Amino acid sequence: MTPLTDRTSGIRSGDILVFATIRNEIGRLPEFLSHYRALGVSHFLVVDNDSDDGSARLLAAQPDVSLWRTGASYRQARFGMDWLGALLFRHGHGHWCVTVDADELLVYPDCDQRDLREMTSYLQGQNIRGIGGLMLDLYPRGRLDRADADEDAPLVQRLPYFDAGPYRCRVQSPRRNRWVQGGVRERCFFSERPERGPTLNKLPLIFWNRRYVYVNSTHSMLPPTLNDLYDGPEDDRLSCVLLHSKFLPEIVSKSREELVRRQHFNDPDAYAGYHQALAEAPVLWREQSQRYDGPEQLVRLGLMKAGNWCTRDQAG
């Protein structure tokens, strides 16, 4: 990794940090940065994997972003986790760290009223080292090559729908990492082979220690006890949701590109049919699809839980 703009000397004790790897995300970055700033994030540490769409230029101009660039293989870097692991080790220790992709917007109960500083203070008071949650795929009503609103509209207007279920969770040996599957991608692309459906659980918010490491994206961690922080959507403890914007119109061209680049999945050949199906811009919407209406809707549907994390009114 080559540093392009290293502003990490400005990181202060107590700052909440975001870590991300990106490639050609110019369309997502403005809302990504705005969303996490509104949640109370102080600094972004980003690895750009050889973007050619102006993403690096946009990020380098942000006063709260430190940026590195690499042209190395995303897949051979354990899907970017080796790059982020080095940055977490050097800069994340002793900070609450949000590790996400550019197409993931973190929401949690009451997040429209209480920011991450308040929530992480609550977690520390409860001696909780982090929270996990469900990656929730959002999609349009029509074909995948057309969003439901213009490019400058918020994500939840462009991709307003999601599947409320079913989701299932099981424990994997030997690390006790959870494996949540289900949702729209399984329904539309893996119904005949559900065991090949994507892993939907993540551990995005952790009070970082140099002894920690992500093993498989942010789906699992070491030491294994960290995997016990989240037990799937049925877990009654405080959890979050990552609003996942994978299905913006660019997914069609990106899927065609992935058939050539082969940088995702351990066995790219096994998922060639999946990328081919995405490249044909199918319709994912159905009558049972839910229209997104804010974080409290996700609590009502049981997709994330509030635990003992009370609302502002209850706290007062």
Coordinates of C-alpha atoms in Angstrom, one line a residue:
M1 CA 0.0 0.0 0.0
T2 CA 1.2 3.5 -0.9
P3 CA -0.1 6.4 1.3
L4 CA -1.7 9.1 -0.8
T5 CA -2.9 11.4 2.0
D6 CA -1.9 10.3 5.5
R7 CA -3.7 12.5 8.1
T8 CA -3.7 9.9 10.9
S9 CA -1.6 12.2 13.1
G10 CA -4.8 14.1 13.6
I11 CA -6.6 11.2 15.2
R12 CA -7.3 11.9 18.9
S13 CA -8.2 9.7 21.8
G14 CA -11.8 8.8 21.8
D15 CA -12.3 9.3 18.0
I16 CA -14.5 6.8 16.3
L17 CA -12.9 5.5 13.1
V18 CA -14.1 4.0 9.8
F19 CA -12.0 1.5 7.9
A20 CA -12.9 0.6 4.3
T21 CA -11.5 -0.8 1.0
I22 CA -13.0 0.6 -2.1
R23 CA -12.7 0.3 -5.9
N24 CA -14.6 2.6 -8.3
E25 CA -17.2 3.8 -5.8
I26 CA -17.5 7.5 -6.9
G27 CA -21.3 7.3 -6.9
R28 CA -21.6 6.0 -3.3
L29 CA -18.9 7.9 -1.6
P30 CA -20.7 11.3 -1.0
E31 CA -23.6 9.6 0.9
F32 CA -21.2 7.1 2.6
L33 CA -19.1 9.9 4.0
S34 CA -22.1 12.0 5.0
H35 CA -23.9 9.1 6.7
Y36 CA -20.9 8.2 8.9
R37 CA -20.1 11.7 9.7
A38 CA -23.7 12.2 10.9
L39 CA -23.2 9.2 13.1
G40 CA -20.2 10.8 14.8
V41 CA -17.2 9.3 12.9
S42 CA -14.1 11.5 13.2
H43 CA -11.8 9.9 10.7
F44 CA -11.9 7.6 7.7
L45 CA -9.0 5.2 6.8
V46 CA -9.5 4.0 3.2
V47 CA -7.6 1.7 0.9
D48 CA -8.3 2.4 -2.8
N49 CA -7.8 -0.7 -4.9
D50 CA -6.8 0.9 -8.2
S51 CA -9.9 3.0 -8.9
D52 CA -10.1 4.8 -12.2
D53 CA -13.3 6.7 -11.8
G54 CA -12.2 9.6 -9.6
S55 CA -12.8 7.9 -6.2
A56 CA -9.3 8.5 -5.0
R57 CA -9.3 12.1 -6.1
L58 CA -12.6 12.7 -4.2
L59 CA -11.3 11.0 -1.0
A60 CA -7.9 12.7 -1.1
A61 CA -9.7 16.1 -0.9
Q62 CA -11.5 15.2 2.3
P63 CA -9.9 16.7 5.4
D64 CA -11.0 13.7 7.6
V65 CA -9.8 11.0 5.2
S66 CA -6.5 9.2 5.2
L67 CA -6.0 7.3 1.9
W68 CA -3.8 4.5 0.7
R69 CA -3.6 3.0 -2.8
T70 CA -2.7 -0.5 -4.0
G71 CA -2.9 -2.2 -7.4
A72 CA -2.5 -5.7 -5.8
S73 CA -5.1 -8.5 -6.0
Y74 CA -8.2 -7.9 -3.8
R75 CA -8.7 -11.7 -3.7
Q76 CA -5.2 -12.5 -2.7
A77 CA -5.3 -9.9 0.0
R78 CA -8.1 -12.0 1.6
F79 CA -10.7 -9.7 -0.1
G80 CA -9.0 -6.6 1.3
M81 CA -8.8 -7.7 4.9
D82 CA -5.0 -7.9 4.9
W83 CA -4.8 -4.2 4.0
L84 CA -7.4 -3.2 6.5
G85 CA -5.9 -5.5 9.2
A86 CA -2.6 -3.7 8.9
L87 CA -4.4 -0.3 9.3
L88 CA -6.5 -1.6 12.2
F89 CA -3.4 -2.9 14.0
R90 CA -1.5 0.4 13.6
H91 CA -4.3 3.0 14.1
G92 CA -7.4 1.2 15.5
H93 CA -6.0 0.1 18.9
G94 CA -8.1 1.6 21.7
H95 CA -10.7 3.1 19.3
W96 CA -14.2 2.1 18.4
C97 CA -13.8 1.1 14.8
V98 CA -16.4 0.7 12.1
T99 CA -15.2 -1.7 9.4
V100 CA -17.5 -1.6 6.4
D101 CA -17.6 -1.6 2.6
A102 CA -18.6 1.5 0.6
D103 CA -21.9 -0.1 -0.2
E104 CA -22.8 -0.6 3.5
L105 CA -24.6 2.1 5.6
L106 CA -24.8 1.2 9.3
V107 CA -28.1 1.7 11.2
Y108 CA -29.0 0.7 14.7
P109 CA -32.0 1.3 17.0
D110 CA -32.6 5.0 17.6
C111 CA -29.7 6.0 15.3
D112 CA -31.7 8.9 14.0
Q113 CA -31.6 10.5 17.4
R114 CA -28.5 9.1 19.2
D115 CA -25.0 8.9 17.5
L116 CA -22.2 6.4 17.8
R117 CA -20.5 8.4 20.6
E118 CA -23.5 7.9 22.8
M119 CA -24.0 4.3 21.7
T120 CA -20.4 3.3 22.2
S121 CA -20.4 5.0 25.6
Y122 CA -23.3 2.8 26.5
L123 CA -21.5 -0.3 25.2
Q124 CA -18.4 0.5 27.3
G125 CA -20.5 1.0 30.3
Q126 CA -21.9 -2.5 29.8
N127 CA -18.5 -4.0 29.2
I128 CA -19.5 -5.0 25.6
R129 CA -16.7 -5.1 23.1
G130 CA -18.8 -4.7 20.0
I131 CA -22.0 -5.5 18.1
G132 CA -22.9 -7.5 15.1
G133 CA -25.8 -7.3 12.7
L134 CA -27.5 -8.4 9.4
M135 CA -26.4 -7.2 6.0
L136 CA -29.7 -6.3 4.4
D137 CA -29.9 -6.2 0.6
L138 CA -31.9 -3.3 -0.8
Y139 CA -33.3 -3.4 -4.3
P140 CA -35.6 -1.5 -6.7
R141 CA -39.1 -2.3 -7.8
G142 CA -38.1 -2.8 -11.4
R143 CA -35.1 -4.3 -13.3
L144 CA -31.7 -4.0 -11.6
D145 CA -30.4 -1.7 -14.3
R146 CA -32.8 1.0 -13.2
A147 CA -33.0 2.5 -9.7
D148 CA -36.3 3.9 -8.4
A149 CA -34.9 7.5 -8.0
D150 CA -32.3 9.7 -9.6
E151 CA -28.6 9.3 -8.8
D152 CA -28.5 12.2 -6.4
A153 CA -31.4 10.8 -4.3
P154 CA -30.7 9.0 -1.0
L155 CA -30.0 5.3 -1.2
V156 CA -33.3 4.3 0.5
Q157 CA -35.2 6.1 -2.3
R158 CA -33.1 4.6 -5.1
L159 CA -33.4 1.1 -3.6
P160 CA -36.4 1.2 -1.3
Y161 CA -37.3 -2.5 -0.9
F162 CA -35.9 -5.5 1.0
D163 CA -36.9 -9.0 2.1
A164 CA -38.0 -9.2 5.8
G165 CA -37.1 -12.9 5.8
P166 CA -36.7 -15.7 6.1
Y167 CA -33.1 -15.7 7.6
R168 CA -31.5 -18.6 9.4
C169 CA -28.3 -18.8 11.6
R170 CA -26.0 -21.6 12.6
V171 CA -22.7 -21.8 14.4
Q172 CA -19.6 -22.9 12.5
S173 CA -16.7 -24.9 14.0
P174 CA -14.0 -24.4 15.1
R175 CA -14.2 -20.6 15.6
R176 CA -17.9 -20.5 16.6
N177 CA -18.5 -17.9 13.9
R178 CA -22.1 -17.5 12.9
W179 CA -23.4 -18.1 9.5
V180 CA -26.6 -16.2 8.6
Q181 CA -28.2 -16.9 5.2
G182 CA -31.4 -16.2 3.4
G183 CA -33.0 -13.1 2.0
V184 CA -33.4 -11.9 -1.5
R185 CA -30.2 -13.2 -3.0
E186 CA -30.9 -16.7 -1.8
R187 CA -34.5 -16.4 -3.0
C188 CA -33.6 -15.2 -6.5
F189 CA -30.2 -16.8 -7.2
F190 CA -29.6 -19.7 -4.9
S191 CA -33.0 -21.3 -4.2
E192 CA -31.8 -24.6 -5.6
R193 CA -28.5 -24.5 -3.8
P194 CA -29.2 -22.4 -0.6
E195 CA -25.9 -23.6 1.0
R196 CA -24.2 -21.4 -1.6
G197 CA -26.1 -18.3 -0.6
P198 CA -24.1 -15.3 0.7
T199 CA -23.1 -14.9 4.3
L200 CA -25.2 -12.0 5.7
N201 CA -23.9 -11.6 9.3
K202 CA -21.2 -9.1 10.1
L203 CA -19.3 -7.7 13.1
P204 CA -18.8 -4.1 11.9
L205 CA -18.4 -2.2 15.2
I206 CA -15.6 -3.3 17.6
F207 CA -13.6 -1.6 20.3
W208 CA -10.4 -2.5 18.6
N209 CA -7.4 -4.3 20.2
R210 CA -4.2 -5.2 18.4
R211 CA -4.8 -8.9 19.4
Y212 CA -8.0 -8.9 17.2
V213 CA -8.2 -9.8 13.6
Y214 CA -10.9 -10.3 11.0
V215 CA -10.8 -13.7 9.4
N216 CA -13.4 -13.8 6.6
S217 CA -14.3 -10.3 5.6
T218 CA -16.1 -8.9 8.7
H219 CA -18.1 -12.1 9.0
S220 CA -15.8 -13.7 11.6
M221 CA -13.0 -12.7 14.0
L222 CA -10.3 -14.0 16.3
P223 CA -10.2 -14.6 19.2
P224 CA -13.3 -16.8 18.7
T225 CA -15.1 -15.2 21.7
L226 CA -15.7 -12.1 19.5
N227 CA -17.9 -14.2 17.3
D228 CA -20.3 -14.7 20.2
L229 CA -21.2 -10.9 20.0
Y230 CA -23.9 -11.7 17.5
D231 CA -26.1 -14.8 17.2
G232 CA -28.2 -13.8 14.2
P233 CA -31.5 -12.0 13.9
E234 CA -33.1 -14.0 16.7
D235 CA -30.5 -12.7 19.2
D236 CA -32.2 -10.3 21.7
R237 CA -29.1 -8.3 22.4
L238 CA -28.5 -4.9 20.8
S239 CA -27.6 -5.3 17.2
C240 CA -27.4 -3.3 13.9
V241 CA -28.2 -3.6 10.2
L242 CA -26.0 -2.8 7.3
L243 CA -28.1 -1.3 4.5
H244 CA -26.5 -2.9 1.5
S245 CA -26.5 -1.0 -1.8
K246 CA -25.1 -3.8 -4.0
F247 CA -28.1 -3.6 -6.4
L248 CA -27.6 -0.1 -7.7
P249 CA -27.7 -0.1 -11.6
E250 CA -24.0 -0.4 -11.8
I251 CA -24.3 -4.0 -10.6
V252 CA -25.0 -5.1 -14.1
S253 CA -21.7 -3.8 -15.6
K254 CA -19.8 -4.8 -12.4
S255 CA -21.1 -8.4 -12.7
R256 CA -19.9 -8.5 -16.3
E257 CA -16.6 -7.2 -15.2
E258 CA -16.4 -9.8 -12.4
L259 CA -16.8 -12.6 -14.9
V260 CA -13.4 -11.5 -16.2
R261 CA -11.6 -10.2 -13.0
R262 CA -12.7 -13.1 -10.7
Q263 CA -11.8 -11.2 -7.5
H264 CA -14.8 -12.2 -5.4
F265 CA -15.5 -15.6 -3.7
N266 CA -13.0 -18.3 -3.0
D267 CA -14.2 -20.3 -5.9
P268 CA -15.1 -17.8 -8.7
D269 CA -16.1 -20.5 -11.1
A270 CA -18.9 -21.8 -8.8
Y271 CA -20.5 -18.3 -8.9
A272 CA -20.2 -17.6 -12.6
G273 CA -23.9 -18.4 -13.0
Y274 CA -24.7 -15.9 -10.3
H275 CA -22.8 -13.0 -11.9
Q276 CA -24.3 -14.0 -15.3
A277 CA -27.8 -13.7 -13.9
L278 CA -27.0 -10.3 -12.4
A279 CA -25.6 -9.1 -15.7
E280 CA -29.1 -9.8 -17.2
A281 CA -30.7 -7.2 -14.8
P282 CA -33.5 -9.3 -13.3
V283 CA -36.4 -8.0 -11.2
L284 CA -36.1 -9.0 -7.5
W285 CA -39.2 -7.3 -6.2
R286 CA -42.3 -9.4 -5.3
E287 CA -45.6 -8.7 -3.5
Q288 CA -44.1 -9.6 -0.1
S289 CA -41.2 -7.1 -0.5
Q290 CA -41.1 -4.5 2.3
R291 CA -40.5 -0.8 1.6
Y292 CA -37.9 0.7 3.9
D293 CA -39.3 3.1 6.5
G294 CA -36.4 3.7 8.9
P295 CA -34.5 1.9 11.7
E296 CA -37.5 1.4 14.0
Q297 CA -39.2 -0.6 11.2
L298 CA -36.3 -3.0 11.3
V299 CA -36.7 -3.3 15.1
R300 CA -40.4 -4.1 14.7
L301 CA -39.6 -6.7 12.0
G302 CA -37.0 -8.3 14.3
L303 CA -34.1 -7.7 11.9
M304 CA -32.2 -5.9 14.6
K305 CA -32.8 -5.7 18.3
A306 CA -32.6 -2.9 20.9
G307 CA -31.7 -5.0 23.9
N308 CA -31.4 -2.7 26.9
W309 CA -30.5 0.2 24.6
C310 CA -33.4 2.5 25.4
T311 CA -34.9 5.4 23.4
R312 CA -34.2 9.0 24.3
D313 CA -37.6 9.4 25.9
Q314 CA -37.1 6.3 28.1
A315 CA -33.6 7.5 29.0
G316 CA -34.9 10.8 30.1

